[in-house]
Amino acid sequence: MLKIYHNARCRKSREGLEILKNSDKEFEIKEYLKEPLSEEELEALINKLDIAPIQLVRKNEKIWKEDYKDKDLSDRELITVMVKNPKLIERPIVEDDKKAVVGRPPSEIEKML
């Protein structure tokens, strides 16, 4: 089953959700701002994405620019920061049992399907 990490206030995330709704695939929605991920869940998701944690950070967010931009953070520290500040996690993310994609652009979700 697919899972979308979704923020209803984000246009790209809504577009990604529409792609899933229009597919014939079953999926569940995880509103990660309301139900934050644990460090273990985020680390597993990053592994499925096959990226470095820094690549999942929304660097234009105010909190990143003010509190973290100029710090040299380890991967573990970046994961902790994203768990504490889920707004910093890029969205939407769609995952299945084996892999995950960031839906930016949303067509990346279509490639996964």
PDB file of N, CA and C in Angstrom:
ATOM      1  N   MET A   1       0.842  -1.187   0.000  1.00  0.00           N
ATOM      2  CA  MET A   1       0.000   0.000   0.000  1.00  0.00           C
ATOM      3  C   MET A   1       0.881   1.243   0.000  1.00  0.00           C
ATOM      4  N   LEU A   2       0.440   2.244  -0.732  1.00  0.00           N
ATOM      5  CA  LEU A   2       1.145   3.521  -0.794  1.00  0.00           C
ATOM      6  C   LEU A   2       0.770   4.392   0.401  1.00  0.00           C
ATOM      7  N   LYS A   3       1.684   5.270   0.747  1.00  0.00           N
ATOM      8  CA  LYS A   3       1.430   6.261   1.784  1.00  0.00           C
ATOM      9  C   LYS A   3       1.935   7.598   1.271  1.00  0.00           C
ATOM     10  N   ILE A   4       1.124   8.638   1.473  1.00  0.00           N
ATOM     11  CA  ILE A   4       1.549   9.986   1.116  1.00  0.00           C
ATOM     12  C   ILE A   4       1.697  10.796   2.401  1.00  0.00           C
ATOM     13  N   TYR A   5       2.854  11.417   2.530  1.00  0.00           N
ATOM     14  CA  TYR A   5       3.104  12.357   3.627  1.00  0.00           C
ATOM     15  C   TYR A   5       2.650  13.706   3.096  1.00  0.00           C
ATOM     16  N   HIS A   6       1.590  14.209   3.695  1.00  0.00           N
ATOM     17  CA  HIS A   6       0.806  15.278   3.077  1.00  0.00           C
ATOM     18  C   HIS A   6       0.656  16.475   4.008  1.00  0.00           C
ATOM     19  N   ASN A   7       0.692  17.658   3.388  1.00  0.00           N
ATOM     20  CA  ASN A   7       0.366  18.908   4.065  1.00  0.00           C
ATOM     21  C   ASN A   7      -0.720  19.574   3.221  1.00  0.00           C
ATOM     22  N   ALA A   8      -1.930  19.610   3.751  1.00  0.00           N
ATOM     23  CA  ALA A   8      -3.077  20.112   2.996  1.00  0.00           C
ATOM     24  C   ALA A   8      -2.934  21.579   2.599  1.00  0.00           C
ATOM     25  N   ARG A   9      -2.076  22.318   3.269  1.00  0.00           N
ATOM     26  CA  ARG A   9      -1.895  23.735   2.938  1.00  0.00           C
ATOM     27  C   ARG A   9      -0.910  23.956   1.791  1.00  0.00           C
ATOM     28  N   CYS A  10      -0.281  22.884   1.329  1.00  0.00           N
ATOM     29  CA  CYS A  10       0.743  22.973   0.277  1.00  0.00           C
ATOM     30  C   CYS A  10       0.142  22.586  -1.076  1.00  0.00           C
ATOM     31  N   ARG A  11       0.278  23.456  -2.051  1.00  0.00           N
ATOM     32  CA  ARG A  11      -0.280  23.204  -3.387  1.00  0.00           C
ATOM     33  C   ARG A  11       0.323  21.953  -4.018  1.00  0.00           C
ATOM     34  N   LYS A  12       1.634  21.795  -3.945  1.00  0.00           N
ATOM     35  CA  LYS A  12       2.291  20.624  -4.539  1.00  0.00           C
ATOM     36  C   LYS A  12       1.827  19.340  -3.858  1.00  0.00           C
ATOM     37  N   SER A  13       1.608  19.416  -2.551  1.00  0.00           N
ATOM     38  CA  SER A  13       1.133  18.251  -1.824  1.00  0.00           C
ATOM     39  C   SER A  13      -0.296  17.904  -2.254  1.00  0.00           C
ATOM     40  N   ARG A  14      -1.140  18.900  -2.440  1.00  0.00           N
ATOM     41  CA  ARG A  14      -2.503  18.654  -2.915  1.00  0.00           C
ATOM     42  C   ARG A  14      -2.476  18.062  -4.325  1.00  0.00           C
ATOM     43  N   GLU A  15      -1.565  18.549  -5.165  1.00  0.00           N
ATOM     44  CA  GLU A  15      -1.436  17.998  -6.517  1.00  0.00           C
ATOM     45  C   GLU A  15      -1.013  16.526  -6.450  1.00  0.00           C
ATOM     46  N   GLY A  16      -0.073  16.222  -5.560  1.00  0.00           N
ATOM     47  CA  GLY A  16       0.359  14.844  -5.394  1.00  0.00           C
ATOM     48  C   GLY A  16      -0.768  13.947  -4.927  1.00  0.00           C
ATOM     49  N   LEU A  17      -1.589  14.439  -4.010  1.00  0.00           N
ATOM     50  CA  LEU A  17      -2.732  13.676  -3.518  1.00  0.00           C
ATOM     51  C   LEU A  17      -3.722  13.408  -4.652  1.00  0.00           C
ATOM     52  N   GLU A  18      -3.943  14.391  -5.518  1.00  0.00           N
ATOM     53  CA  GLU A  18      -4.842  14.198  -6.658  1.00  0.00           C
ATOM     54  C   GLU A  18      -4.340  13.105  -7.587  1.00  0.00           C
ATOM     55  N   ILE A  19      -3.037  13.061  -7.795  1.00  0.00           N
ATOM     56  CA  ILE A  19      -2.460  12.013  -8.648  1.00  0.00           C
ATOM     57  C   ILE A  19      -2.790  10.640  -8.062  1.00  0.00           C
ATOM     58  N   LEU A  20      -2.635  10.499  -6.745  1.00  0.00           N
ATOM     59  CA  LEU A  20      -2.945   9.217  -6.109  1.00  0.00           C
ATOM     60  C   LEU A  20      -4.439   8.909  -6.196  1.00  0.00           C
ATOM     61  N   LYS A  21      -5.286   9.916  -5.986  1.00  0.00           N
ATOM     62  CA  LYS A  21      -6.731   9.691  -6.060  1.00  0.00           C
ATOM     63  C   LYS A  21      -7.151   9.239  -7.454  1.00  0.00           C
ATOM     64  N   ASN A  22      -6.461   9.731  -8.482  1.00  0.00           N
ATOM     65  CA  ASN A  22      -6.796   9.382  -9.857  1.00  0.00           C
ATOM     66  C   ASN A  22      -6.140   8.088 -10.325  1.00  0.00           C
ATOM     67  N   SER A  23      -5.302   7.505  -9.495  1.00  0.00           N
ATOM     68  CA  SER A  23      -4.687   6.218  -9.835  1.00  0.00           C
ATOM     69  C   SER A  23      -5.609   5.110  -9.339  1.00  0.00           C
ATOM     70  N   ASP A  24      -5.292   3.897  -9.706  1.00  0.00           N
ATOM     71  CA  ASP A  24      -6.094   2.766  -9.222  1.00  0.00           C
ATOM     72  C   ASP A  24      -5.447   2.129  -7.992  1.00  0.00           C
ATOM     73  N   LYS A  25      -4.527   2.837  -7.377  1.00  0.00           N
ATOM     74  CA  LYS A  25      -3.775   2.315  -6.237  1.00  0.00           C
ATOM     75  C   LYS A  25      -4.449   2.673  -4.917  1.00  0.00           C
ATOM     76  N   GLU A  26      -4.327   1.759  -3.968  1.00  0.00           N
ATOM     77  CA  GLU A  26      -4.775   2.062  -2.613  1.00  0.00           C
ATOM     78  C   GLU A  26      -3.681   2.858  -1.924  1.00  0.00           C
ATOM     79  N   PHE A  27      -4.089   3.830  -1.090  1.00  0.00           N
ATOM     80  CA  PHE A  27      -3.097   4.631  -0.387  1.00  0.00           C
ATOM     81  C   PHE A  27      -3.685   5.136   0.911  1.00  0.00           C
ATOM     82  N   GLU A  28      -2.799   5.527   1.787  1.00  0.00           N
ATOM     83  CA  GLU A  28      -3.217   6.180   3.021  1.00  0.00           C
ATOM     84  C   GLU A  28      -2.532   7.537   3.093  1.00  0.00           C
ATOM     85  N   ILE A  29      -3.160   8.432   3.830  1.00  0.00           N
ATOM     86  CA  ILE A  29      -2.645   9.788   3.981  1.00  0.00           C
ATOM     87  C   ILE A  29      -2.083   9.942   5.388  1.00  0.00           C
ATOM     88  N   LYS A  30      -0.854  10.430   5.469  1.00  0.00           N
ATOM     89  CA  LYS A  30      -0.260  10.765   6.762  1.00  0.00           C
ATOM     90  C   LYS A  30      -0.032  12.265   6.770  1.00  0.00           C
ATOM     91  N   GLU A  31      -0.810  12.968   7.582  1.00  0.00           N
ATOM     92  CA  GLU A  31      -0.624  14.412   7.727  1.00  0.00           C
ATOM     93  C   GLU A  31       0.472  14.610   8.764  1.00  0.00           C
ATOM     94  N   TYR A  32       1.697  14.695   8.274  1.00  0.00           N
ATOM     95  CA  TYR A  32       2.866  14.635   9.144  1.00  0.00           C
ATOM     96  C   TYR A  32       3.043  15.865  10.039  1.00  0.00           C
ATOM     97  N   LEU A  33       2.331  16.942   9.739  1.00  0.00           N
ATOM     98  CA  LEU A  33       2.385  18.083  10.654  1.00  0.00           C
ATOM     99  C   LEU A  33       1.508  17.832  11.881  1.00  0.00           C
ATOM    100  N   LYS A  34       0.433  17.057  11.701  1.00  0.00           N
ATOM    101  CA  LYS A  34      -0.457  16.712  12.812  1.00  0.00           C
ATOM    102  C   LYS A  34       0.027  15.471  13.555  1.00  0.00           C
ATOM    103  N   GLU A  35       0.631  14.541  12.811  1.00  0.00           N
ATOM    104  CA  GLU A  35       1.166  13.301  13.374  1.00  0.00           C
ATOM    105  C   GLU A  35       2.649  13.228  13.018  1.00  0.00           C
ATOM    106  N   PRO A  36       3.504  13.905  13.774  1.00  0.00           N
ATOM    107  CA  PRO A  36       4.930  13.947  13.419  1.00  0.00           C
ATOM    108  C   PRO A  36       5.575  12.559  13.375  1.00  0.00           C
ATOM    109  N   LEU A  37       6.562  12.442  12.514  1.00  0.00           N
ATOM    110  CA  LEU A  37       7.323  11.206  12.405  1.00  0.00           C
ATOM    111  C   LEU A  37       8.297  11.105  13.572  1.00  0.00           C
ATOM    112  N   SER A  38       8.609   9.888  13.944  1.00  0.00           N
ATOM    113  CA  SER A  38       9.679   9.664  14.917  1.00  0.00           C
ATOM    114  C   SER A  38      11.011   9.732  14.170  1.00  0.00           C
ATOM    115  N   GLU A  39      12.093   9.805  14.914  1.00  0.00           N
ATOM    116  CA  GLU A  39      13.409   9.810  14.262  1.00  0.00           C
ATOM    117  C   GLU A  39      13.610   8.535  13.463  1.00  0.00           C
ATOM    118  N   GLU A  40      13.149   7.402  14.002  1.00  0.00           N
ATOM    119  CA  GLU A  40      13.313   6.116  13.316  1.00  0.00           C
ATOM    120  C   GLU A  40      12.505   6.096  12.020  1.00  0.00           C
ATOM    121  N   GLU A  41      11.280   6.616  12.062  1.00  0.00           N
ATOM    122  CA  GLU A  41      10.445   6.654  10.858  1.00  0.00           C
ATOM    123  C   GLU A  41      11.070   7.558   9.795  1.00  0.00           C
ATOM    124  N   LEU A  42      11.561   8.716  10.210  1.00  0.00           N
ATOM    125  CA  LEU A  42      12.159   9.639   9.250  1.00  0.00           C
ATOM    126  C   LEU A  42      13.436   9.061   8.661  1.00  0.00           C
ATOM    127  N   GLU A  43      14.230   8.422   9.482  1.00  0.00           N
ATOM    128  CA  GLU A  43      15.458   7.806   8.973  1.00  0.00           C
ATOM    129  C   GLU A  43      15.134   6.713   7.960  1.00  0.00           C
ATOM    130  N   ALA A  44      14.129   5.888   8.242  1.00  0.00           N
ATOM    131  CA  ALA A  44      13.728   4.838   7.301  1.00  0.00           C
ATOM    132  C   ALA A  44      13.230   5.445   5.991  1.00  0.00           C
ATOM    133  N   LEU A  45      12.487   6.532   6.085  1.00  0.00           N
ATOM    134  CA  LEU A  45      11.978   7.202   4.893  1.00  0.00           C
ATOM    135  C   LEU A  45      13.127   7.781   4.066  1.00  0.00           C
ATOM    136  N   ILE A  46      14.085   8.391   4.719  1.00  0.00           N
ATOM    137  CA  ILE A  46      15.258   8.937   4.014  1.00  0.00           C
ATOM    138  C   ILE A  46      16.029   7.820   3.322  1.00  0.00           C
ATOM    139  N   ASN A  47      16.127   6.668   3.973  1.00  0.00           N
ATOM    140  CA  ASN A  47      16.795   5.519   3.349  1.00  0.00           C
ATOM    141  C   ASN A  47      16.051   5.056   2.098  1.00  0.00           C
ATOM    142  N   LYS A  48      14.718   5.027   2.163  1.00  0.00           N
ATOM    143  CA  LYS A  48      13.935   4.656   0.984  1.00  0.00           C
ATOM    144  C   LYS A  48      14.099   5.679  -0.135  1.00  0.00           C
ATOM    145  N   LEU A  49      14.206   6.938   0.229  1.00  0.00           N
ATOM    146  CA  LEU A  49      14.406   7.994  -0.765  1.00  0.00           C
ATOM    147  C   LEU A  49      15.793   7.926  -1.382  1.00  0.00           C
ATOM    148  N   ASP A  50      16.722   7.282  -0.658  1.00  0.00           N
ATOM    149  CA  ASP A  50      18.115   7.152  -1.092  1.00  0.00           C
ATOM    150  C   ASP A  50      18.755   8.525  -1.299  1.00  0.00           C
ATOM    151  N   ILE A  51      18.566   9.384  -0.286  1.00  0.00           N
ATOM    152  CA  ILE A  51      19.147  10.725  -0.308  1.00  0.00           C
ATOM    153  C   ILE A  51      19.803  11.004   1.042  1.00  0.00           C
ATOM    154  N   ALA A  52      20.575  12.061   1.085  1.00  0.00           N
ATOM    155  CA  ALA A  52      21.133  12.532   2.353  1.00  0.00           C
ATOM    156  C   ALA A  52      20.055  13.354   3.055  1.00  0.00           C
ATOM    157  N   PRO A  53      20.022  13.347   4.384  1.00  0.00           N
ATOM    158  CA  PRO A  53      19.003  14.121   5.112  1.00  0.00           C
ATOM    159  C   PRO A  53      18.909  15.583   4.684  1.00  0.00           C
ATOM    160  N   ILE A  54      20.021  16.220   4.399  1.00  0.00           N
ATOM    161  CA  ILE A  54      20.000  17.636   4.019  1.00  0.00           C
ATOM    162  C   ILE A  54      19.165  17.865   2.749  1.00  0.00           C
ATOM    163  N   GLN A  55      19.068  16.849   1.885  1.00  0.00           N
ATOM    164  CA  GLN A  55      18.306  16.979   0.646  1.00  0.00           C
ATOM    165  C   GLN A  55      16.795  17.003   0.889  1.00  0.00           C
ATOM    166  N   LEU A  56      16.368  16.642   2.090  1.00  0.00           N
ATOM    167  CA  LEU A  56      14.950  16.636   2.421  1.00  0.00           C
ATOM    168  C   LEU A  56      14.524  17.915   3.143  1.00  0.00           C
ATOM    169  N   VAL A  57      15.476  18.769   3.445  1.00  0.00           N
ATOM    170  CA  VAL A  57      15.197  19.990   4.203  1.00  0.00           C
ATOM    171  C   VAL A  57      14.683  21.092   3.279  1.00  0.00           C
ATOM    172  N   ARG A  58      13.607  21.743   3.714  1.00  0.00           N
ATOM    173  CA  ARG A  58      13.066  22.915   3.012  1.00  0.00           C
ATOM    174  C   ARG A  58      13.875  24.131   3.480  1.00  0.00           C
ATOM    175  N   LYS A  59      14.865  24.499   2.690  1.00  0.00           N
ATOM    176  CA  LYS A  59      15.827  25.518   3.109  1.00  0.00           C
ATOM    177  C   LYS A  59      15.291  26.950   3.027  1.00  0.00           C
ATOM    178  N   ASN A  60      14.128  27.136   2.440  1.00  0.00           N
ATOM    179  CA  ASN A  60      13.549  28.481   2.380  1.00  0.00           C
ATOM    180  C   ASN A  60      12.620  28.783   3.551  1.00  0.00           C
ATOM    181  N   GLU A  61      12.413  27.795   4.415  1.00  0.00           N
ATOM    182  CA  GLU A  61      11.562  28.032   5.589  1.00  0.00           C
ATOM    183  C   GLU A  61      12.261  28.988   6.549  1.00  0.00           C
ATOM    184  N   LYS A  62      11.483  29.869   7.138  1.00  0.00           N
ATOM    185  CA  LYS A  62      12.013  30.876   8.061  1.00  0.00           C
ATOM    186  C   LYS A  62      12.818  30.247   9.190  1.00  0.00           C
ATOM    187  N   ILE A  63      12.300  29.173   9.780  1.00  0.00           N
ATOM    188  CA  ILE A  63      12.986  28.541  10.912  1.00  0.00           C
ATOM    189  C   ILE A  63      14.357  28.001  10.510  1.00  0.00           C
ATOM    190  N   TRP A  64      14.479  27.504   9.268  1.00  0.00           N
ATOM    191  CA  TRP A  64      15.781  27.015   8.798  1.00  0.00           C
ATOM    192  C   TRP A  64      16.752  28.184   8.658  1.00  0.00           C
ATOM    193  N   LYS A  65      16.293  29.228   8.009  1.00  0.00           N
ATOM    194  CA  LYS A  65      17.157  30.385   7.772  1.00  0.00           C
ATOM    195  C   LYS A  65      17.609  31.032   9.072  1.00  0.00           C
ATOM    196  N   GLU A  66      16.711  31.109  10.049  1.00  0.00           N
ATOM    197  CA  GLU A  66      17.037  31.797  11.301  1.00  0.00           C
ATOM    198  C   GLU A  66      17.820  30.941  12.295  1.00  0.00           C
ATOM    199  N   ASP A  67      17.537  29.641  12.333  1.00  0.00           N
ATOM    200  CA  ASP A  67      18.093  28.806  13.407  1.00  0.00           C
ATOM    201  C   ASP A  67      19.143  27.785  12.977  1.00  0.00           C
ATOM    202  N   TYR A  68      19.139  27.390  11.692  1.00  0.00           N
ATOM    203  CA  TYR A  68      19.996  26.258  11.332  1.00  0.00           C
ATOM    204  C   TYR A  68      20.894  26.470  10.119  1.00  0.00           C
ATOM    205  N   LYS A  69      20.604  27.428   9.294  1.00  0.00           N
ATOM    206  CA  LYS A  69      21.290  27.607   8.009  1.00  0.00           C
ATOM    207  C   LYS A  69      22.816  27.618   8.131  1.00  0.00           C
ATOM    208  N   ASP A  70      23.311  28.302   9.111  1.00  0.00           N
ATOM    209  CA  ASP A  70      24.764  28.476   9.219  1.00  0.00           C
ATOM    210  C   ASP A  70      25.437  27.462  10.139  1.00  0.00           C
ATOM    211  N   LYS A  71      24.704  26.441  10.546  1.00  0.00           N
ATOM    212  CA  LYS A  71      25.281  25.421  11.422  1.00  0.00           C
ATOM    213  C   LYS A  71      25.743  24.227  10.608  1.00  0.00           C
ATOM    214  N   ASP A  72      26.801  23.586  11.063  1.00  0.00           N
ATOM    215  CA  ASP A  72      27.323  22.379  10.424  1.00  0.00           C
ATOM    216  C   ASP A  72      26.733  21.185  11.176  1.00  0.00           C
ATOM    217  N   LEU A  73      25.587  20.692  10.703  1.00  0.00           N
ATOM    218  CA  LEU A  73      24.865  19.628  11.394  1.00  0.00           C
ATOM    219  C   LEU A  73      25.161  18.269  10.778  1.00  0.00           C
ATOM    220  N   SER A  74      25.294  17.277  11.632  1.00  0.00           N
ATOM    221  CA  SER A  74      25.470  15.906  11.162  1.00  0.00           C
ATOM    222  C   SER A  74      24.133  15.384  10.623  1.00  0.00           C
ATOM    223  N   ASP A  75      24.172  14.256   9.933  1.00  0.00           N
ATOM    224  CA  ASP A  75      22.937  13.655   9.442  1.00  0.00           C
ATOM    225  C   ASP A  75      21.976  13.379  10.596  1.00  0.00           C
ATOM    226  N   ARG A  76      22.487  12.850  11.688  1.00  0.00           N
ATOM    227  CA  ARG A  76      21.655  12.546  12.865  1.00  0.00           C
ATOM    228  C   ARG A  76      21.020  13.831  13.405  1.00  0.00           C
ATOM    229  N   GLU A  77      21.806  14.896  13.485  1.00  0.00           N
ATOM    230  CA  GLU A  77      21.285  16.178  13.980  1.00  0.00           C
ATOM    231  C   GLU A  77      20.215  16.739  13.032  1.00  0.00           C
ATOM    232  N   LEU A  78      20.422  16.582  11.726  1.00  0.00           N
ATOM    233  CA  LEU A  78      19.427  17.050  10.759  1.00  0.00           C
ATOM    234  C   LEU A  78      18.108  16.305  10.928  1.00  0.00           C
ATOM    235  N   ILE A  79      18.187  15.004  11.148  1.00  0.00           N
ATOM    236  CA  ILE A  79      16.978  14.210  11.362  1.00  0.00           C
ATOM    237  C   ILE A  79      16.258  14.699  12.614  1.00  0.00           C
ATOM    238  N   THR A  80      17.001  14.936  13.678  1.00  0.00           N
ATOM    239  CA  THR A  80      16.411  15.439  14.921  1.00  0.00           C
ATOM    240  C   THR A  80      15.733  16.788  14.690  1.00  0.00           C
ATOM    241  N   VAL A  81      16.391  17.668  13.954  1.00  0.00           N
ATOM    242  CA  VAL A  81      15.832  18.990  13.656  1.00  0.00           C
ATOM    243  C   VAL A  81      14.526  18.853  12.874  1.00  0.00           C
ATOM    244  N   MET A  82      14.491  17.963  11.875  1.00  0.00           N
ATOM    245  CA  MET A  82      13.275  17.791  11.079  1.00  0.00           C
ATOM    246  C   MET A  82      12.142  17.179  11.899  1.00  0.00           C
ATOM    247  N   VAL A  83      12.469  16.281  12.806  1.00  0.00           N
ATOM    248  CA  VAL A  83      11.438  15.691  13.661  1.00  0.00           C
ATOM    249  C   VAL A  83      10.850  16.760  14.584  1.00  0.00           C
ATOM    250  N   LYS A  84      11.703  17.613  15.113  1.00  0.00           N
ATOM    251  CA  LYS A  84      11.231  18.681  16.004  1.00  0.00           C
ATOM    252  C   LYS A  84      10.507  19.788  15.243  1.00  0.00           C
ATOM    253  N   ASN A  85      10.834  19.950  13.963  1.00  0.00           N
ATOM    254  CA  ASN A  85      10.263  21.011  13.118  1.00  0.00           C
ATOM    255  C   ASN A  85       9.777  20.396  11.803  1.00  0.00           C
ATOM    256  N   PRO A  86       8.668  19.654  11.824  1.00  0.00           N
ATOM    257  CA  PRO A  86       8.255  18.931  10.612  1.00  0.00           C
ATOM    258  C   PRO A  86       7.964  19.826   9.409  1.00  0.00           C
ATOM    259  N   LYS A  87       7.763  21.131   9.625  1.00  0.00           N
ATOM    260  CA  LYS A  87       7.585  22.046   8.485  1.00  0.00           C
ATOM    261  C   LYS A  87       8.812  22.042   7.581  1.00  0.00           C
ATOM    262  N   LEU A  88       9.944  21.624   8.122  1.00  0.00           N
ATOM    263  CA  LEU A  88      11.186  21.614   7.349  1.00  0.00           C
ATOM    264  C   LEU A  88      11.285  20.432   6.386  1.00  0.00           C
ATOM    265  N   ILE A  89      10.377  19.477   6.504  1.00  0.00           N
ATOM    266  CA  ILE A  89      10.434  18.287   5.644  1.00  0.00           C
ATOM    267  C   ILE A  89       9.787  18.600   4.304  1.00  0.00           C
ATOM    268  N   GLU A  90      10.528  18.333   3.235  1.00  0.00           N
ATOM    269  CA  GLU A  90      10.024  18.541   1.880  1.00  0.00           C
ATOM    270  C   GLU A  90       8.775  17.699   1.674  1.00  0.00           C
ATOM    271  N   ARG A  91       7.875  18.173   0.827  1.00  0.00           N
ATOM    272  CA  ARG A  91       6.617  17.477   0.615  1.00  0.00           C
ATOM    273  C   ARG A  91       6.136  17.664  -0.807  1.00  0.00           C
ATOM    274  N   PRO A  92       5.254  16.798  -1.257  1.00  0.00           N
ATOM    275  CA  PRO A  92       4.801  15.578  -0.614  1.00  0.00           C
ATOM    276  C   PRO A  92       5.808  14.454  -0.819  1.00  0.00           C
ATOM    277  N   ILE A  93       5.711  13.446  -0.003  1.00  0.00           N
ATOM    278  CA  ILE A  93       6.515  12.235  -0.159  1.00  0.00           C
ATOM    279  C   ILE A  93       5.533  11.085  -0.295  1.00  0.00           C
ATOM    280  N   VAL A  94       5.794  10.225  -1.267  1.00  0.00           N
ATOM    281  CA  VAL A  94       4.985   9.017  -1.439  1.00  0.00           C
ATOM    282  C   VAL A  94       5.924   7.832  -1.296  1.00  0.00           C
ATOM    283  N   GLU A  95       5.482   6.842  -0.514  1.00  0.00           N
ATOM    284  CA  GLU A  95       6.304   5.647  -0.330  1.00  0.00           C
ATOM    285  C   GLU A  95       5.470   4.394  -0.496  1.00  0.00           C
ATOM    286  N   ASP A  96       6.168   3.325  -0.868  1.00  0.00           N
ATOM    287  CA  ASP A  96       5.592   1.991  -0.829  1.00  0.00           C
ATOM    288  C   ASP A  96       6.517   1.137   0.034  1.00  0.00           C
ATOM    289  N   ASP A  97       6.427  -0.155  -0.085  1.00  0.00           N
ATOM    290  CA  ASP A  97       7.239  -1.028   0.766  1.00  0.00           C
ATOM    291  C   ASP A  97       8.735  -0.921   0.498  1.00  0.00           C
ATOM    292  N   LYS A  98       9.109  -0.557  -0.733  1.00  0.00           N
ATOM    293  CA  LYS A  98      10.521  -0.613  -1.122  1.00  0.00           C
ATOM    294  C   LYS A  98      11.183   0.725  -1.369  1.00  0.00           C
ATOM    295  N   LYS A  99      10.406   1.706  -1.841  1.00  0.00           N
ATOM    296  CA  LYS A  99      11.032   2.977  -2.226  1.00  0.00           C
ATOM    297  C   LYS A  99      10.110   4.132  -1.896  1.00  0.00           C
ATOM    298  N   ALA A 100      10.644   5.326  -2.080  1.00  0.00           N
ATOM    299  CA  ALA A 100       9.878   6.547  -1.849  1.00  0.00           C
ATOM    300  C   ALA A 100      10.358   7.608  -2.832  1.00  0.00           C
ATOM    301  N   VAL A 101       9.486   8.590  -3.090  1.00  0.00           N
ATOM    302  CA  VAL A 101       9.840   9.730  -3.939  1.00  0.00           C
ATOM    303  C   VAL A 101       9.297  11.001  -3.317  1.00  0.00           C
ATOM    304  N   VAL A 102      10.021  12.082  -3.545  1.00  0.00           N
ATOM    305  CA  VAL A 102       9.516  13.409  -3.210  1.00  0.00           C
ATOM    306  C   VAL A 102       8.774  13.891  -4.447  1.00  0.00           C
ATOM    307  N   GLY A 103       7.542  14.299  -4.271  1.00  0.00           N
ATOM    308  CA  GLY A 103       6.698  14.711  -5.399  1.00  0.00           C
ATOM    309  C   GLY A 103       6.933  16.131  -5.841  1.00  0.00           C
ATOM    310  N   ARG A 104       8.164  16.464  -6.106  1.00  0.00           N
ATOM    311  CA  ARG A 104       8.537  17.781  -6.626  1.00  0.00           C
ATOM    312  C   ARG A 104       9.419  17.573  -7.840  1.00  0.00           C
ATOM    313  N   PRO A 105       8.916  17.710  -8.997  1.00  0.00           N
ATOM    314  CA  PRO A 105       7.540  18.057  -9.319  1.00  0.00           C
ATOM    315  C   PRO A 105       6.599  16.854  -9.079  1.00  0.00           C
ATOM    316  N   PRO A 106       5.292  17.098  -9.034  1.00  0.00           N
ATOM    317  CA  PRO A 106       4.344  16.012  -8.771  1.00  0.00           C
ATOM    318  C   PRO A 106       4.440  14.852  -9.766  1.00  0.00           C
ATOM    319  N   SER A 107       4.960  15.111 -10.951  1.00  0.00           N
ATOM    320  CA  SER A 107       5.108  14.036 -11.959  1.00  0.00           C
ATOM    321  C   SER A 107       6.031  12.920 -11.452  1.00  0.00           C
ATOM    322  N   GLU A 108       6.867  13.212 -10.454  1.00  0.00           N
ATOM    323  CA  GLU A 108       7.715  12.163  -9.871  1.00  0.00           C
ATOM    324  C   GLU A 108       6.859  11.060  -9.248  1.00  0.00           C
ATOM    325  N   ILE A 109       5.691  11.433  -8.746  1.00  0.00           N
ATOM    326  CA  ILE A 109       4.775  10.432  -8.178  1.00  0.00           C
ATOM    327  C   ILE A 109       4.242   9.540  -9.271  1.00  0.00           C
ATOM    328  N   GLU A 110       3.907  10.118 -10.416  1.00  0.00           N
ATOM    329  CA  GLU A 110       3.416   9.330 -11.536  1.00  0.00           C
ATOM    330  C   GLU A 110       4.454   8.311 -11.992  1.00  0.00           C
ATOM    331  N   LYS A 111       5.725   8.685 -11.982  1.00  0.00           N
ATOM    332  CA  LYS A 111       6.792   7.754 -12.358  1.00  0.00           C
ATOM    333  C   LYS A 111       6.836   6.563 -11.414  1.00  0.00           C
ATOM    334  N   MET A 112       6.565   6.813 -10.142  1.00  0.00           N
ATOM    335  CA  MET A 112       6.596   5.734  -9.159  1.00  0.00           C
ATOM    336  C   MET A 112       5.441   4.750  -9.365  1.00  0.00           C
ATOM    337  N   LEU A 113       4.308   5.277  -9.782  1.00  0.00           N
ATOM    338  CA  LEU A 113       3.127   4.429  -9.973  1.00  0.00           C
ATOM    339  C   LEU A 113       3.306   3.511 -11.157  1.00  0.00           C
TER     340      LEU A 113
END
